[in-house]
Every structure is written in structure tokens, then in C-alpha cells.
Amino acid sequence: MKETLRQLGYQEGRNLVFDVRDANGRYSELPELMQQLLSLKPDVIVAEATPAIAVAQMATSSIPIVMSPSTDPISSGFIRSFARPGGNITGVANMFGDTTAKTLDIIRLVFTGAKNLAVLISNNPTHPQLFEVASKAAARIGMSAGRFVAPNPEDLKKAFAEMKAGNVDVAYVLADPVRPALPAVALEHGIPTVFQVNSYTELGGLMSYGPDILPLFVMAAHYVDRILKGGTPAEMPVQQPTKFVFAVNLRTAKALGLTIPETVLAMADKVIE
């Protein structure tokens, strides 16, 4: 986002001040972090992912908020419609719910005999709904889905240990701000793991399918620019991703003793060797 804003003519310290607060996956810290930002009297707030957007929405109805991105902004109550958001919130949606069925089809191609799917969730308020979507998609391909919860990053090892004890065949990780330790924890427990967020494959995740994340932040930067130039969030249509990426990490597959079928590799937009 900073690079895009630089390209749009902004320079930190001259005509732009960036103040960043990161909960590092601990959503209980978000209200305090938001109050810290409000005390700085920002012109615009960029909120990454639904938990942060929800906290920002509760904190202010006057300061413009840019979603970067949101999973289901209408059902979450952030906007009235994609075409006319109607309040102080606009930005980008990610369509993670719409990609789940295809992801499960890919899982079936790779894990032909798999029966038990673990779905890893956090305290993200969109996860119960996304779990139901994943559960129904799994049932259609003959798999049962179980819910495993890691509210905070330090809970990941416990969640994967529970998966191991439950004899799951593969884990599906719902979208959240990235927890960098997650791929290593999955590998440590020998559990093949598929992600909604595609940056995980660069960190050692086995596979991912979802919207290309970087363009979403580029879009968000353009919303910031328009707002700083006098634009009104209520009248700025919410954008959705146009590019989706299926990525496979063959190094991780080898470490897990897996062979990815050639038909699946042919489908991949990115293969890490």
C-alpha cells in the first residue's frame, strides 16, 4: 500500500503520515489499538480483515474507513450494497466464501481417499459462516468437516495436535491476517494444509487458492487517495477481486511424502519448487 501511495504522489513526512497498529492475530487487543489511532485524529482508517473493520465501525461513524479486505461486507453490516455503501465505510471485498467449493474440489483431486477434513478457525466473526460453507462443500465430495479453533497464534500447536489425534487427512485454513508460524506448525504435525490466503505458500504452506492479495491492497491505496482528495465513502462502490491464484509448494509436498498429480500441477498458477 505504501508503494502505491508513493506512486500517487504521497511522501511520508511531507504530505502523509502513516500510523500502524498490529494486533498480531490477537483480536482482543483491537479495541485498545483502535482507540490509540483515534487519539491521533486520522483522516482515514485502513482496516485489514473483518475483525478490525468491525472494531473500526464501532469506534467511529464519521472518519472514513477503507476495508482491506472484508469477507462479506453486506452481511457483516459494513455497507448497504456494493454499488452504494451508504456510510463511512468502503473498500475491497475478498470473495473467500465463493472460492471454497473449488478449493475442496482441488483437495479431492490430490487426496483421493481422504475422509476427514479439519477446518481451522479463529475468533474471526466470519469463520462460523465460512465453516458452514466448507462443511457443505466437503459433504458434496464425500468428506466430513470438523471445526478446530486457534483463537490466538499461540493456540496453533494445540489445534494441530488435536487434528493429529483426530486422524484428519487434510486441514483447510480459513482466511485471517497471516500467522507466519502456521505452515511450520502444520508441517511439524505432518498434516497437509490448504489455505485461503495465498501468501502462505511462500511461507511453506502446501497449497492455497484464493484472490490475489497484493492487488487488493493496491485497490485500498486508491480508495485512500480518493478520500484524501475529498471523496465520500458512501458513494464509492466496493470492489471485488478479479484475479485468483492457485499455488502449490512442491518442497512442502516432498517433506510430507506427497505426490501432487500432474493434472493438479497443470491447474496451478504458481508452483514453488
Coordinates of C-alpha atoms in Angstrom, one line a residue:
M1 CA 0.0 0.0 0.0
K2 CA 2.8 2.4 0.9
E3 CA 4.4 1.9 -2.5
T4 CA 1.2 2.6 -4.4
L5 CA 0.6 5.8 -2.4
R6 CA 4.2 6.9 -3.2
Q7 CA 3.4 6.3 -6.9
L8 CA 0.3 8.5 -6.4
G9 CA 2.4 11.4 -5.1
Y10 CA 2.5 10.9 -1.4
Q11 CA 5.7 11.1 0.7
E12 CA 5.8 10.1 4.3
G13 CA 6.7 13.1 6.5
R14 CA 5.8 15.6 3.8
N15 CA 2.2 15.1 2.9
L16 CA 1.4 11.8 4.5
V17 CA 1.8 10.3 8.0
F18 CA 1.4 6.5 8.5
D19 CA 0.5 5.2 11.9
V20 CA 0.2 1.4 12.1
R21 CA -1.2 -0.8 14.8
D22 CA -1.0 -4.6 14.6
A23 CA -2.9 -7.0 16.8
N24 CA -0.7 -9.9 15.6
G25 CA -3.7 -12.2 15.5
R26 CA -4.9 -11.3 19.0
Y27 CA -8.3 -9.8 18.3
S28 CA -9.0 -8.9 21.9
E29 CA -6.3 -6.2 21.5
L30 CA -8.1 -4.4 18.6
P31 CA -10.4 -2.0 20.6
E32 CA -7.4 -0.6 22.5
L33 CA -5.3 -0.3 19.3
M34 CA -8.3 1.5 17.6
Q35 CA -8.5 4.0 20.5
Q36 CA -4.8 4.7 20.1
L37 CA -5.4 5.5 16.4
L38 CA -8.4 7.6 17.1
S39 CA -6.4 9.8 19.5
L40 CA -4.2 10.7 16.6
K41 CA -7.3 12.2 14.7
P42 CA -6.6 10.4 11.4
D43 CA -8.2 11.5 8.1
V44 CA -8.8 7.9 7.1
I45 CA -8.5 4.4 8.7
V46 CA -7.5 1.4 6.7
A47 CA -8.7 -1.8 8.4
E48 CA -7.4 -5.2 7.4
A49 CA -9.9 -8.1 7.7
T50 CA -13.3 -8.3 9.2
P51 CA -12.4 -8.2 12.9
A52 CA -10.5 -4.9 12.5
I53 CA -13.2 -3.4 10.3
A54 CA -15.9 -4.3 12.9
V55 CA -13.9 -2.6 15.7
A56 CA -13.3 0.5 13.5
Q57 CA -17.0 0.7 12.7
M58 CA -18.0 0.6 16.4
A59 CA -15.4 3.3 17.1
T60 CA -16.4 5.9 14.6
S61 CA -19.2 6.8 12.2
S62 CA -17.5 9.9 10.9
I63 CA -13.9 9.0 10.0
P64 CA -13.7 7.3 6.6
I65 CA -12.8 3.6 6.8
V66 CA -11.3 1.6 4.0
M67 CA -11.8 -2.2 4.1
S68 CA -8.7 -4.1 3.0
P69 CA -10.4 -6.5 2.6
S70 CA -13.7 -7.7 4.0
T71 CA -15.1 -11.3 3.6
D72 CA -18.8 -10.4 3.5
P73 CA -19.3 -6.7 3.9
I74 CA -23.1 -6.7 3.5
S75 CA -23.9 -9.5 5.9
S76 CA -21.4 -8.0 8.3
G77 CA -23.3 -4.8 8.3
F78 CA -20.4 -2.7 7.0
I79 CA -22.2 -1.5 3.8
R80 CA -25.7 -1.4 2.3
S81 CA -24.7 -2.5 -1.1
F82 CA -21.6 -2.9 -3.3
A83 CA -22.7 -0.1 -5.6
R84 CA -23.7 2.4 -2.9
P85 CA -22.1 1.6 0.5
G86 CA -24.1 4.3 2.2
G87 CA -22.0 5.1 5.3
N88 CA -18.4 5.9 6.2
I89 CA -17.1 2.5 5.0
T90 CA -15.9 1.4 1.6
G91 CA -13.1 -0.6 0.1
V92 CA -12.5 -4.1 -1.1
A93 CA -14.2 -7.5 -0.6
N94 CA -12.3 -10.7 -1.0
M95 CA -14.9 -13.4 -2.0
F96 CA -13.4 -16.1 0.1
G97 CA -16.8 -17.8 0.6
D98 CA -17.1 -18.1 -3.2
T99 CA -13.8 -19.9 -3.7
T100 CA -14.4 -22.7 -1.1
A101 CA -16.2 -25.2 -3.4
K102 CA -13.4 -25.1 -6.0
T103 CA -10.8 -25.5 -3.2
L104 CA -12.5 -28.6 -2.0
D105 CA -12.6 -30.0 -5.5
I106 CA -8.8 -29.5 -5.7
I107 CA -8.4 -31.2 -2.3
R108 CA -10.4 -34.2 -3.7
L109 CA -8.1 -34.4 -6.7
V110 CA -4.9 -34.5 -4.5
F111 CA -6.3 -36.6 -1.6
T112 CA -8.4 -39.1 -3.4
G113 CA -9.1 -41.3 -0.4
A114 CA -9.4 -38.5 2.2
K115 CA -12.5 -38.7 4.5
N116 CA -11.7 -36.2 7.3
L117 CA -11.3 -32.5 6.7
A118 CA -10.1 -30.2 9.5
V119 CA -11.2 -26.6 9.2
L120 CA -9.0 -24.2 11.2
I121 CA -10.8 -21.2 12.5
S122 CA -10.0 -18.3 14.9
N123 CA -12.3 -15.8 16.6
N124 CA -12.9 -14.1 13.3
P125 CA -16.7 -13.4 13.2
T126 CA -16.9 -14.6 9.6
H127 CA -15.5 -18.0 10.3
P128 CA -18.7 -19.7 11.6
Q129 CA -20.4 -18.9 8.3
L130 CA -17.3 -19.9 6.2
F131 CA -17.1 -23.2 8.2
E132 CA -20.7 -24.0 7.2
V133 CA -19.8 -23.3 3.5
A134 CA -16.8 -25.5 3.8
S135 CA -18.7 -28.3 5.6
K136 CA -21.4 -28.4 2.9
A137 CA -18.7 -28.4 0.1
A138 CA -16.9 -31.2 1.9
A139 CA -20.1 -33.3 2.2
R140 CA -20.7 -32.9 -1.6
I141 CA -17.3 -34.7 -2.2
G142 CA -17.8 -37.4 0.4
M143 CA -15.8 -35.8 3.3
S144 CA -16.8 -34.8 6.8
A145 CA -15.6 -31.5 8.2
G146 CA -14.5 -30.8 11.8
R147 CA -14.0 -27.5 13.4
F148 CA -10.7 -26.8 15.1
V149 CA -10.2 -23.4 16.9
A150 CA -7.0 -21.4 17.4
P151 CA -8.1 -18.1 18.8
N152 CA -4.6 -16.7 19.0
P153 CA -1.3 -17.6 17.4
E154 CA 0.0 -19.4 20.5
D155 CA -3.0 -21.8 20.2
L156 CA -1.9 -23.2 16.8
K157 CA 0.1 -26.1 18.2
K158 CA -2.7 -27.3 20.4
A159 CA -5.2 -27.1 17.5
F160 CA -2.9 -29.1 15.2
A161 CA -2.2 -31.6 18.0
E162 CA -6.0 -32.1 18.2
M163 CA -6.1 -32.6 14.5
K164 CA -3.4 -35.2 14.7
A165 CA -5.2 -37.1 17.5
G166 CA -8.4 -36.9 15.4
N167 CA -6.7 -38.6 12.4
V168 CA -7.6 -35.8 10.0
D169 CA -6.4 -36.3 6.4
V170 CA -6.0 -32.6 5.4
A171 CA -6.6 -29.2 7.0
Y172 CA -8.3 -26.2 5.4
V173 CA -7.3 -22.8 6.9
L174 CA -9.8 -20.1 6.7
A175 CA -8.7 -16.5 5.9
D176 CA -7.2 -14.3 8.6
P177 CA -4.4 -11.9 8.7
V178 CA -1.3 -14.1 8.2
R179 CA 0.1 -16.0 11.1
P180 CA 3.6 -16.7 9.8
A181 CA 4.3 -19.7 12.1
L182 CA 1.3 -21.6 10.8
P183 CA 2.9 -23.6 7.9
A184 CA 5.8 -24.8 10.1
V185 CA 3.3 -25.9 12.8
A186 CA 1.3 -27.9 10.2
L187 CA 4.5 -29.5 8.8
E188 CA 5.7 -30.3 12.3
H189 CA 2.5 -32.3 12.9
G190 CA 2.6 -33.9 9.4
I191 CA -0.7 -32.5 8.4
P192 CA -1.2 -31.4 4.7
T193 CA -2.7 -27.9 4.9
V194 CA -4.5 -25.9 2.3
F195 CA -5.0 -22.1 2.7
Q196 CA -7.5 -19.5 1.6
V197 CA -4.8 -16.8 1.8
N198 CA -2.2 -17.4 -1.0
S199 CA 0.8 -15.8 0.7
Y200 CA 1.0 -18.9 3.0
T201 CA 2.5 -21.0 0.2
E202 CA 5.5 -18.7 0.1
L203 CA 5.9 -19.4 3.9
G204 CA 5.8 -23.2 3.4
G205 CA 2.1 -23.9 3.1
L206 CA 1.3 -26.9 0.9
M207 CA -1.4 -25.3 -1.3
S208 CA -3.6 -22.2 -1.5
Y209 CA -6.5 -21.0 -3.6
G210 CA -8.0 -17.5 -3.3
P211 CA -7.9 -14.0 -4.6
D212 CA -4.5 -12.5 -5.4
I213 CA -3.9 -10.5 -2.2
L214 CA -1.5 -7.8 -3.4
P215 CA -3.9 -6.1 -5.9
L216 CA -6.5 -5.8 -3.0
F217 CA -4.0 -3.6 -1.1
V218 CA -3.3 -1.6 -4.3
M219 CA -7.1 -1.0 -4.6
A220 CA -7.2 0.0 -1.0
A221 CA -4.5 2.6 -1.6
H222 CA -6.5 4.1 -4.4
Y223 CA -9.5 4.5 -2.1
V224 CA -7.3 6.3 0.4
D225 CA -6.1 8.6 -2.3
R226 CA -9.7 9.4 -3.4
I227 CA -10.8 10.0 0.2
L228 CA -7.9 12.3 0.9
K229 CA -8.8 14.3 -2.2
G230 CA -12.4 14.8 -0.9
G231 CA -14.2 11.6 -2.0
T232 CA -17.1 10.3 0.1
P233 CA -17.0 6.6 1.1
A234 CA -20.8 6.4 0.9
E235 CA -20.7 7.0 -2.8
M236 CA -17.6 4.8 -3.7
P237 CA -18.6 1.3 -4.9
V238 CA -16.9 -1.6 -3.2
Q239 CA -14.6 -3.5 -5.5
Q240 CA -14.1 -7.3 -5.6
P241 CA -11.1 -9.3 -6.8
T242 CA -10.7 -10.1 -10.5
K243 CA -7.7 -12.4 -10.2
F244 CA -7.5 -15.7 -8.3
V245 CA -4.4 -17.8 -7.7
F246 CA -3.9 -21.5 -7.1
A247 CA -0.4 -22.1 -5.7
V248 CA 1.4 -25.4 -4.9
N249 CA 4.6 -25.7 -2.8
L250 CA 6.4 -28.9 -4.0
R251 CA 9.1 -28.6 -1.3
T252 CA 6.4 -29.0 1.3
A253 CA 4.8 -31.8 -0.6
K254 CA 8.1 -33.6 -0.7
A255 CA 8.6 -33.0 3.1
L256 CA 5.2 -34.6 3.7
G257 CA 5.8 -37.5 1.3
L258 CA 3.1 -36.4 -1.1
T259 CA 3.0 -36.6 -4.8
I260 CA 0.9 -33.9 -6.4
P261 CA -0.8 -35.2 -9.6
E262 CA 0.3 -33.7 -12.9
T263 CA -3.3 -32.8 -13.6
V264 CA -3.3 -30.6 -10.5
L265 CA 0.1 -29.1 -11.2
A266 CA -1.2 -28.2 -14.7
M267 CA -4.0 -26.2 -13.0
A268 CA -1.6 -24.2 -10.8
D269 CA -0.9 -20.6 -11.4
K270 CA 2.2 -20.8 -9.3
V271 CA 4.4 -23.8 -8.4
I272 CA 7.2 -23.4 -5.8
E273 CA 10.0 -26.0 -6.4

